[in-house]
Short mmCIF file of C-alpha atoms in Angstrom, two decimals:
data_model
loop_
_atom_site.label_atom_id
_atom_site.label_comp_id
_atom_site.label_asym_id
_atom_site.label_seq_id
_atom_site.Cartn_x
_atom_site.Cartn_y
_atom_site.Cartn_z
CA MET A 142 -0.03 -0.04 0.03
CA SER A 143 1.39 3.42 -0.84
CA ARG A 144 2.39 5.97 1.78
CA LYS A 145 -0.28 8.40 0.52
CA VAL A 146 -3.06 5.79 0.83
CA ILE A 147 -1.84 4.88 4.41
CA ASN A 148 -1.77 8.63 5.43
CA ILE A 149 -5.30 9.12 4.12
CA ILE A 150 -6.51 6.17 6.15
CA LEU A 151 -4.74 7.39 9.17
CA CYS A 152 -6.23 10.90 8.64
CA ILE A 153 -9.76 9.46 8.37
CA ILE A 154 -9.18 7.34 11.57
CA PHE A 155 -8.01 10.24 13.65
CA VAL A 156 -10.73 12.56 12.34
CA VAL A 157 -13.33 9.97 13.33
CA PHE A 158 -11.58 9.63 16.75
CA ALA A 159 -11.85 13.35 17.05
CA PHE A 160 -15.63 13.47 16.45
CA LEU A 161 -16.21 10.54 18.79
CA GLN A 162 -14.69 12.70 21.57
CA LEU A 163 -17.21 15.37 21.17
CA ASN A 164 -19.54 13.81 23.89
CA ASP A 165 -16.61 13.47 26.32
CA PRO A 166 -16.38 15.85 29.27
CA ASP A 167 -12.78 16.50 28.32
CA ALA A 168 -13.50 16.98 24.53
CA VAL A 169 -11.66 20.28 24.73
CA ILE A 170 -8.44 18.21 25.00
CA TRP A 171 -9.07 15.21 22.91
CA PHE A 172 -10.89 16.76 19.87
CA PRO A 173 -8.04 19.02 18.84
CA LEU A 174 -5.50 16.41 19.74
CA TYR A 175 -6.89 13.79 17.37
CA LEU A 176 -7.75 16.43 14.70
CA ILE A 177 -4.04 17.58 14.70
CA ILE A 178 -2.80 14.05 14.32
CA GLY A 179 -5.09 13.56 11.43
CA GLY A 180 -4.04 16.77 9.92
CA VAL A 181 -0.43 15.86 10.24
CA CYS A 182 -0.97 12.58 8.53
CA LEU A 183 -2.82 14.43 5.56
CA TYR A 184 -0.38 17.24 5.39
CA SER A 185 2.52 14.67 5.18
CA ASN A 186 1.06 13.67 1.77
CA TYR A 187 2.01 17.11 0.31
CA LYS A 188 4.92 18.42 2.30
CA LEU A 189 7.25 16.85 4.92
CA LEU A 190 7.18 18.35 8.32
CA PRO A 191 10.48 19.14 10.06
CA LYS A 192 11.70 16.15 11.89
CA ILE A 193 12.04 18.33 15.10
CA VAL A 194 8.23 18.91 14.96
CA LEU A 195 7.53 15.24 14.47
CA ILE A 196 9.98 14.15 17.24
CA GLY A 197 8.36 16.85 19.62
CA LEU A 198 4.86 15.52 18.84
CA VAL A 199 5.90 11.94 19.57
CA ILE A 200 7.60 12.98 22.82
CA GLY A 201 4.60 15.12 23.81
CA LEU A 202 2.21 12.30 23.17
CA LEU A 203 4.20 9.68 24.99
CA ALA A 204 4.83 12.02 27.91
CA TYR A 205 0.99 12.52 28.11
CA ALA A 206 0.56 8.80 27.89
CA VAL A 207 2.65 8.27 31.02
CA PHE A 208 0.01 10.09 33.04
CA HIS A 209 -2.52 7.46 32.01
CA PHE A 210 -0.28 4.40 32.36
CA SER A 211 -1.16 3.66 35.96
CA LEU A 212 -4.80 3.51 34.92
CA PHE A 213 -4.10 1.09 32.09
CA ILE A 214 -2.15 -1.18 34.47
CA THR A 215 -5.10 -0.99 37.01
CA TYR A 216 -7.36 -2.04 34.06
CA LEU A 217 -5.14 -5.07 33.22
CA GLN A 218 -5.15 -6.05 36.87
CA THR A 219 -8.89 -6.23 37.25
CA ASP A 220 -10.62 -9.46 37.38
CA HIS A 221 -13.56 -8.45 35.26
CA LYS A 222 -12.32 -6.94 32.15
CA GLU A 223 -15.18 -4.57 31.06
CA ALA A 224 -15.30 -3.66 27.38
CA ILE A 225 -12.60 -0.96 26.93
CA PHE A 226 -14.83 0.41 23.94
CA GLY A 227 -18.01 0.55 25.89
CA GLU A 228 -19.72 3.39 27.61
CA MET A 229 -17.86 5.66 29.95
CA VAL A 230 -18.34 4.55 33.60
CA TYR A 231 -17.61 7.20 36.10
CA GLU A 232 -17.12 4.76 38.90
CA LYS A 233 -14.41 3.13 36.94
CA PRO A 234 -11.91 5.88 35.95
CA TYR A 235 -9.33 3.18 34.84
CA LEU A 236 -11.58 2.47 31.87
CA GLU A 237 -11.28 5.98 30.56
CA GLY A 238 -7.69 6.21 31.43
CA SER A 239 -6.97 3.09 29.48
CA ARG A 240 -8.72 4.42 26.46
CA GLU A 241 -6.92 7.58 26.65
CA PHE A 242 -3.51 5.66 27.09
CA LEU A 243 -4.25 3.50 24.06
CA GLY A 244 -5.42 6.51 22.05
CA LEU A 245 -2.18 8.35 22.88
CA LEU A 246 -0.10 5.39 21.90
CA LEU A 247 -1.94 5.03 18.61
CA ALA A 248 -1.41 8.81 17.90
CA SER A 249 2.32 8.57 18.73
CA LEU A 250 2.56 5.54 16.38
CA ALA A 251 1.00 7.45 13.64
CA ILE A 252 3.44 10.41 14.05
CA PHE A 253 6.28 7.99 14.43
CA TYR A 254 5.24 6.50 11.03
CA GLN A 255 5.47 9.98 9.56
CA LEU A 256 8.89 10.41 11.02
CA LYS A 257 10.20 7.09 9.68
CA LYS A 258 8.73 7.77 6.26
CA SER A 259 10.29 11.34 6.26
CA LYS A 260 13.73 9.69 6.87
CA LEU A 261 13.25 7.47 3.80
CA HIS A 262 12.76 10.52 1.61
CA ASN A 263 15.73 12.51 2.92
#
């Protein structure tokens, strides 16, 4: 599959992720975050972003993911694995934290993909 097709697919995925966040209490954080990731993927089809920008994004996303890592570990340690893709349950913050952790990992992987592809073209 070509790099441009993969970037379009990644863009669509992250734009969908962004719009799915609109009903979240913290949509002000997650909507723009996912929209920016989708935009970076699409923009990379036309022009390469500076490596320092991509590296900064990966570091920022992974640093933010660290704050949710303990909630993800709590989820893994629970006896009853509720559906991580189900409804938000306020009594179980580890579910939302796990979703956020996984979303940040996916976003960082998408940006890391852009970084690796930009190295191939330099």
